């Protein structure tokens, strides 16, 4: 995998990263105003000059017309489907509805889906692409920071069920990821912060220098400094591409990307996968709990756990369940949710823990009494 330098012609060229997966390899392009140039990047990938854009009602108002125009200008036939916004869209009902709409259009295996939106749209569209006509191509055009640095890369697609998050899905790689940093200008601050939690995660896994860079420059990323944003997205995507290239189906190292997620998914499940707690907010709280548990077990210096909590709080991310107003939390209920996690093996919950900033490891099977104590302390904070 390599990063192409940003060169100036008439405009700044995008950064180009490569996810190396043999015949399923693909590029990640990162730059400003890439949606306007989408046709030139997408046309070479099409076996049939027909795409169906899948987006949600919020994103459609902001970016759909621009993408439709760019693709039409390149000679591509474009259809669009607008779904409801929100985590509830990652459901069997919406899979059935979207699949039915596509079949009504009489799409062919040569058609391509384009996921225009955040993680919900990307996950749902990728899953539908994997199962419709036994597999058609799809392209990711992520419009949130979280999707640009995490969910659009790596081929994890799927939906939620009442049993838990992302328990139904498929590993199915996109043909291209087109990350237009200009879309972040229209993102609500809360969504930006939620995505920033996933950026921080990469520093915590195995890049302590990046975490230190974020401590110095994180607010620039959030406040809209273009160079800072582009750097943070590129480093995050490079880290994820490296891990996915080595372990596509999460049989080993890729599990490190779940740092904070076992705790975070349990919090999300308790909130019914609603906007009461965004995914990235749950991850932020979950990472703090993972480091606190690591420190309690004597694995991680207390100073590193405090350093993580301090940085997340400094940018405005929640660091304890109490940040969700008006909700009563039960440690026992959260443990129940964890027991349904897809990473449970032989009835044991596998955690990603840490020996310090940039020193995460997996699997860690922990006495549930220790997990319960960590949850109770966090709930009381």
Coordinates of C-alpha atoms in Angstrom, one line a residue:
X1 CA 0.0 0.0 0.0
X2 CA 1.3 3.4 -0.9
X3 CA 0.3 7.1 -0.6
X4 CA 0.5 9.1 -3.7
X5 CA 1.8 12.6 -3.1
X6 CA -0.6 15.5 -3.5
X7 CA 0.5 17.4 -6.6
X8 CA -0.9 20.6 -8.0
X9 CA -2.1 20.9 -11.5
X10 CA -5.3 22.9 -11.9
X11 CA -6.3 21.7 -8.4
X12 CA -4.8 19.7 -5.6
X13 CA -4.8 16.0 -6.5
X14 CA -6.3 13.6 -4.0
X15 CA -4.3 11.3 -1.8
X16 CA -4.5 7.8 -3.1
X17 CA -4.2 4.8 -0.8
X18 CA -4.4 1.2 -1.8
X19 CA -6.2 -1.6 0.1
X20 CA -4.2 -4.7 -1.0
X21 CA -6.5 -7.7 -1.3
X22 CA -5.3 -9.4 -4.5
X23 CA -8.1 -9.4 -7.1
X24 CA -10.4 -7.5 -4.7
X25 CA -7.9 -4.6 -4.1
X26 CA -9.2 -1.1 -4.5
X27 CA -8.2 2.6 -4.0
X28 CA -9.2 5.1 -1.3
X29 CA -9.2 8.7 -2.7
X30 CA -9.1 11.5 -0.2
X31 CA -9.4 15.1 -1.1
X32 CA -11.6 18.1 -1.4
X33 CA -14.5 18.4 -3.9
X34 CA -14.1 14.8 -5.2
X35 CA -17.8 14.5 -5.7
X36 CA -17.6 17.0 -8.5
X37 CA -15.0 14.8 -10.1
X38 CA -16.7 11.5 -9.3
X39 CA -17.3 10.6 -13.0
X40 CA -13.7 10.5 -14.0
X41 CA -12.9 8.2 -11.0
X42 CA -15.9 5.9 -11.3
X43 CA -16.2 5.5 -15.1
X44 CA -13.1 3.2 -15.5
X45 CA -14.6 0.8 -12.9
X46 CA -18.0 0.3 -14.5
X47 CA -18.8 -2.8 -16.6
X48 CA -22.2 -1.2 -17.4
X49 CA -22.8 2.5 -17.6
X50 CA -25.5 2.4 -15.0
X51 CA -25.3 3.3 -11.3
X52 CA -27.9 3.5 -8.6
X53 CA -27.1 6.0 -5.9
X54 CA -28.4 5.0 -2.4
X55 CA -28.5 7.8 0.1
X56 CA -30.6 9.1 3.0
X57 CA -33.0 12.0 3.3
X58 CA -30.5 14.3 5.1
X59 CA -27.6 13.7 2.8
X60 CA -29.8 13.9 -0.3
X61 CA -30.5 17.5 0.4
X62 CA -26.9 18.4 0.5
X63 CA -24.9 16.2 -1.9
X64 CA -27.2 14.1 -4.1
X65 CA -27.7 16.6 -6.9
X66 CA -24.0 17.2 -7.2
X67 CA -23.2 13.5 -7.5
X68 CA -26.0 12.9 -10.0
X69 CA -24.7 15.8 -12.1
X70 CA -21.1 14.6 -12.0
X71 CA -22.0 11.1 -13.0
X72 CA -24.4 12.2 -15.7
X73 CA -21.8 14.5 -17.2
X74 CA -19.5 11.5 -17.5
X75 CA -22.2 9.7 -19.6
X76 CA -23.4 7.4 -16.8
X77 CA -27.1 6.5 -16.5
X78 CA -28.1 7.4 -12.9
X79 CA -31.0 6.3 -10.7
X80 CA -31.3 7.3 -7.1
X81 CA -33.0 5.9 -4.0
X82 CA -33.5 7.9 -0.9
X83 CA -33.9 6.1 2.4
X84 CA -34.8 7.4 5.9
X85 CA -31.9 8.8 7.9
X86 CA -30.8 7.2 11.2
X87 CA -29.4 4.0 12.7
X88 CA -32.9 2.4 12.5
X89 CA -32.4 2.1 8.7
X90 CA -29.9 -0.7 9.2
X91 CA -32.7 -3.2 9.4
X92 CA -34.2 -6.3 7.7
X93 CA -37.2 -4.1 6.7
X94 CA -35.0 -1.6 4.8
X95 CA -32.9 -4.4 3.2
X96 CA -36.1 -5.9 1.8
X97 CA -37.3 -2.5 0.7
X98 CA -34.1 -1.5 -1.0
X99 CA -33.6 -4.9 -2.7
X100 CA -37.2 -4.7 -4.0
X101 CA -36.7 -1.2 -5.4
X102 CA -33.5 -2.4 -7.2
X103 CA -35.2 -5.4 -8.7
X104 CA -38.1 -3.2 -9.8
X105 CA -35.5 -1.2 -11.7
X106 CA -34.5 -4.4 -13.4
X107 CA -30.8 -3.9 -12.5
X108 CA -28.3 -6.3 -13.9
X109 CA -25.1 -7.8 -12.5
X110 CA -23.2 -5.2 -14.4
X111 CA -25.0 -2.4 -12.5
X112 CA -23.2 -0.6 -9.7
X113 CA -24.5 0.7 -6.4
X114 CA -23.0 3.9 -5.0
X115 CA -23.4 4.4 -1.3
X116 CA -23.6 8.2 -0.6
X117 CA -23.8 8.9 3.1
X118 CA -22.5 7.8 6.5
X119 CA -21.9 4.4 8.0
X120 CA -25.6 3.4 8.0
X121 CA -25.9 3.9 4.3
X122 CA -22.6 2.4 3.5
X123 CA -23.2 -0.7 5.7
X124 CA -26.7 -1.3 4.3
X125 CA -25.8 -0.6 0.7
X126 CA -22.8 -2.9 0.8
X127 CA -24.9 -5.7 2.3
X128 CA -27.6 -5.3 -0.3
X129 CA -24.9 -5.3 -3.0
X130 CA -23.5 -8.5 -1.6
X131 CA -26.8 -10.4 -1.7
X132 CA -28.6 -8.9 -4.7
X133 CA -28.2 -11.0 -7.9
X134 CA -25.7 -12.9 -5.8
X135 CA -23.4 -10.0 -5.8
X136 CA -23.1 -6.7 -7.7
X137 CA -20.4 -4.0 -7.5
X138 CA -20.7 -1.1 -5.1
X139 CA -18.7 2.1 -4.4
X140 CA -18.4 4.0 -1.2
X141 CA -18.8 7.8 -1.2
X142 CA -18.7 8.5 2.6
X143 CA -20.0 11.9 3.8
X144 CA -19.2 11.6 7.5
X145 CA -15.8 11.6 9.3
X146 CA -16.6 8.2 10.9
X147 CA -17.4 6.7 7.5
X148 CA -14.4 8.2 5.8
X149 CA -11.9 6.9 8.4
X150 CA -13.6 3.6 9.3
X151 CA -16.8 2.1 8.1
X152 CA -16.3 2.7 4.3
X153 CA -13.0 0.9 4.3
X154 CA -12.5 -2.9 4.8
X155 CA -15.7 -4.5 3.4
X156 CA -17.7 -5.0 6.6
X157 CA -21.3 -4.6 5.6
X158 CA -24.5 -5.4 7.6
X159 CA -27.5 -4.5 9.6
X160 CA -28.6 -4.5 13.3
X161 CA -31.2 -6.7 14.9
X162 CA -32.9 -6.6 18.3
X163 CA -30.2 -9.1 19.4
X164 CA -27.3 -6.7 18.7
X165 CA -25.3 -4.5 16.4
X166 CA -24.1 -5.7 13.0
X167 CA -25.0 -9.3 13.7
X168 CA -26.2 -9.9 10.2
X169 CA -23.9 -9.0 7.3
X170 CA -21.2 -10.0 5.0
X171 CA -17.5 -9.2 4.2
X172 CA -17.9 -7.6 0.8
X173 CA -15.3 -5.1 -0.5
X174 CA -16.2 -2.0 -2.5
X175 CA -14.6 -1.2 -5.8
X176 CA -13.6 2.3 -4.7
X177 CA -13.8 4.7 -1.7
X178 CA -14.2 8.3 -2.6
X179 CA -13.7 10.5 0.5
X180 CA -14.6 14.1 -0.2
X181 CA -13.5 16.2 2.7
X182 CA -15.7 19.0 1.6
X183 CA -18.7 17.0 2.8
X184 CA -17.5 17.4 6.4
X185 CA -18.2 21.1 6.2
X186 CA -21.9 20.4 6.4
X187 CA -21.6 17.8 9.2
X188 CA -23.2 18.7 12.6
X189 CA -20.5 19.1 15.3
X190 CA -21.9 16.1 17.2
X191 CA -21.4 13.8 14.1
X192 CA -17.9 15.2 13.6
X193 CA -17.0 14.4 17.2
X194 CA -18.4 10.9 16.9
X195 CA -16.2 10.3 13.9
X196 CA -13.2 11.7 15.7
X197 CA -13.5 9.0 18.3
X198 CA -12.6 6.5 15.5
X199 CA -9.7 8.6 14.5
X200 CA -8.3 8.5 18.0
X201 CA -8.7 4.7 18.0
X202 CA -5.9 4.3 15.4
X203 CA -3.5 6.1 17.7
X204 CA -4.4 3.9 20.6
X205 CA -4.0 0.6 18.7
X206 CA -0.4 0.8 17.5
X207 CA 0.5 4.4 16.5
X208 CA 1.3 6.4 19.7
X209 CA 2.9 9.1 17.6
X210 CA -0.4 9.7 15.9
X211 CA -2.2 9.9 19.3
X212 CA 0.4 12.6 20.3
X213 CA -0.3 14.4 17.1
X214 CA -4.0 14.4 17.8
X215 CA -3.4 15.8 21.3
X216 CA -1.7 18.8 19.6
X217 CA -3.9 19.1 16.5
X218 CA -7.2 17.4 17.3
X219 CA -9.2 20.6 17.6
X220 CA -7.9 21.7 14.2
X221 CA -9.4 18.5 12.7
X222 CA -12.7 19.2 14.4
X223 CA -12.8 22.9 13.7
X224 CA -12.2 22.4 9.9
X225 CA -8.5 22.9 9.2
X226 CA -8.3 21.2 5.8
X227 CA -4.7 20.1 6.1
X228 CA -5.3 18.6 9.5
X229 CA -8.4 16.9 8.4
X230 CA -6.8 15.4 5.4
X231 CA -3.8 14.2 7.4
X232 CA -6.0 12.6 10.0
X233 CA -8.2 10.8 7.4
X234 CA -5.1 9.6 5.5
X235 CA -3.3 8.2 8.5
X236 CA -6.5 6.5 9.7
X237 CA -7.3 5.0 6.3
X238 CA -3.7 3.9 5.9
X239 CA -3.8 2.1 9.3
X240 CA -7.1 0.4 8.5
X241 CA -6.0 -0.6 5.0
X242 CA -2.8 -2.2 6.5
X243 CA -4.8 -4.2 9.0
X244 CA -7.5 -5.2 6.6
X245 CA -4.9 -6.3 4.0
X246 CA -3.3 -8.6 6.6
X247 CA -6.6 -10.0 8.0
X248 CA -9.6 -9.4 5.8
X249 CA -12.1 -11.5 7.7
X250 CA -11.1 -10.7 11.3
X251 CA -9.4 -14.0 12.2
X252 CA -6.6 -12.2 14.1
X253 CA -5.2 -8.7 13.9
X254 CA -8.3 -7.0 12.5
X255 CA -10.0 -7.6 15.9
X256 CA -7.9 -4.7 17.2
X257 CA -10.1 -2.4 15.3
X258 CA -12.8 -3.2 17.8
X259 CA -11.0 -1.4 20.6
X260 CA -13.8 0.1 22.8
X261 CA -16.5 -1.5 20.7
X262 CA -17.5 -4.3 23.0
X263 CA -18.4 -1.8 25.7
X264 CA -19.7 0.7 23.1
X265 CA -22.0 -1.7 21.3
X266 CA -23.6 -2.7 24.6
X267 CA -24.3 1.0 25.4
X268 CA -25.8 1.4 21.9
X269 CA -27.9 -1.7 22.3
X270 CA -29.3 -0.5 25.6
X271 CA -30.3 2.8 23.8
X272 CA -32.0 0.8 21.1
X273 CA -29.5 1.9 18.4
X274 CA -31.0 5.4 18.5
X275 CA -29.7 8.9 18.2
X276 CA -29.7 8.9 22.0
X277 CA -26.1 7.6 21.7
X278 CA -24.2 7.8 18.4
X279 CA -21.9 5.0 17.5
X280 CA -18.7 7.1 17.9
X281 CA -19.9 8.4 21.2
X282 CA -20.3 4.8 22.4
X283 CA -16.9 4.0 21.1
X284 CA -15.4 6.9 23.0
X285 CA -16.9 5.8 26.3
X286 CA -16.0 2.2 25.5
X287 CA -12.3 3.1 24.8
X288 CA -12.1 4.8 28.2
X289 CA -13.6 1.8 29.9
X290 CA -11.2 -0.5 28.0
X291 CA -8.3 1.5 29.2
X292 CA -9.7 1.7 32.8
X293 CA -10.1 -2.0 32.8
X294 CA -6.6 -2.5 31.5
X295 CA -5.3 -0.2 34.3
X296 CA -7.3 -2.1 36.9
X297 CA -5.8 -5.4 35.8
X298 CA -2.3 -3.9 36.0
X299 CA -1.8 -4.1 32.3
X300 CA -1.7 -0.4 31.5
X301 CA -0.3 2.6 33.4
X302 CA -3.0 4.7 35.1
X303 CA -1.4 7.7 33.5
X304 CA -2.2 6.4 30.0
X305 CA -5.8 5.7 30.9
X306 CA -6.1 9.3 32.4
X307 CA -4.4 10.7 29.3
X308 CA -7.0 9.1 27.0
X309 CA -9.9 10.3 29.1
X310 CA -8.4 13.8 29.3
X311 CA -8.0 14.1 25.5
X312 CA -11.5 12.8 24.6
X313 CA -13.1 15.2 27.2
X314 CA -11.0 18.1 25.9
X315 CA -12.6 17.9 22.5
X316 CA -16.1 17.4 23.8
X317 CA -16.6 13.7 23.5
X318 CA -18.4 11.8 26.3
X319 CA -16.2 9.6 28.5
X320 CA -18.8 7.9 30.8
X321 CA -22.3 6.6 30.3
X322 CA -23.7 9.4 32.5
X323 CA -23.2 11.7 29.6
X324 CA -26.5 10.3 28.2
X325 CA -29.1 12.4 30.0
X326 CA -32.0 10.8 31.7
X327 CA -31.1 7.1 31.3
X328 CA -30.7 4.6 34.1
X329 CA -27.8 2.2 33.3
X330 CA -27.6 -1.3 34.6
X331 CA -24.2 -3.1 34.6
X332 CA -26.0 -6.4 34.5
X333 CA -27.9 -5.4 31.4
X334 CA -24.8 -4.2 29.7
X335 CA -23.1 -7.5 30.4
X336 CA -26.1 -9.3 28.9
X337 CA -25.6 -7.3 25.7
X338 CA -21.9 -8.1 25.6
X339 CA -22.8 -11.8 25.7
X340 CA -24.6 -11.5 22.4
X341 CA -21.6 -9.8 20.7
X342 CA -20.4 -11.5 17.5
X343 CA -16.9 -11.7 18.9
X344 CA -18.0 -14.1 21.7
X345 CA -16.1 -17.4 21.3
X346 CA -17.0 -20.6 23.2
X347 CA -19.2 -18.5 25.5
X348 CA -16.4 -16.1 26.5
X349 CA -16.4 -12.4 25.7
X350 CA -13.2 -11.3 24.0
X351 CA -12.0 -7.8 24.8
X352 CA -9.4 -5.6 23.2
X353 CA -7.3 -4.2 26.0
X354 CA -4.1 -2.2 26.2
X355 CA -0.7 -2.2 27.8
X356 CA -0.5 1.6 27.1
X357 CA -1.1 4.2 24.4
X358 CA -0.4 2.5 21.1
X359 CA -0.1 -1.0 22.7
X360 CA -3.5 -2.6 22.3
X361 CA -3.9 -6.4 22.1
X362 CA -6.5 -9.1 21.6
X363 CA -8.0 -11.4 22.7
X364 CA -8.2 -10.7 26.4
X365 CA -10.6 -12.9 28.3
X366 CA -11.4 -11.2 31.6
X367 CA -13.2 -12.3 34.7
X368 CA -16.7 -10.9 34.4
X369 CA -16.5 -9.6 38.0
X370 CA -13.7 -7.3 36.8
X371 CA -15.8 -6.1 33.9
X372 CA -18.8 -5.6 36.2
X373 CA -16.7 -3.5 38.5
X374 CA -15.5 -1.3 35.6
X375 CA -19.0 -0.8 34.4
X376 CA -20.3 0.1 37.8
X377 CA -17.5 2.6 38.3
X378 CA -18.1 4.2 34.9
X379 CA -21.9 4.4 35.6
X380 CA -21.2 6.1 38.9
X381 CA -18.8 8.6 37.3

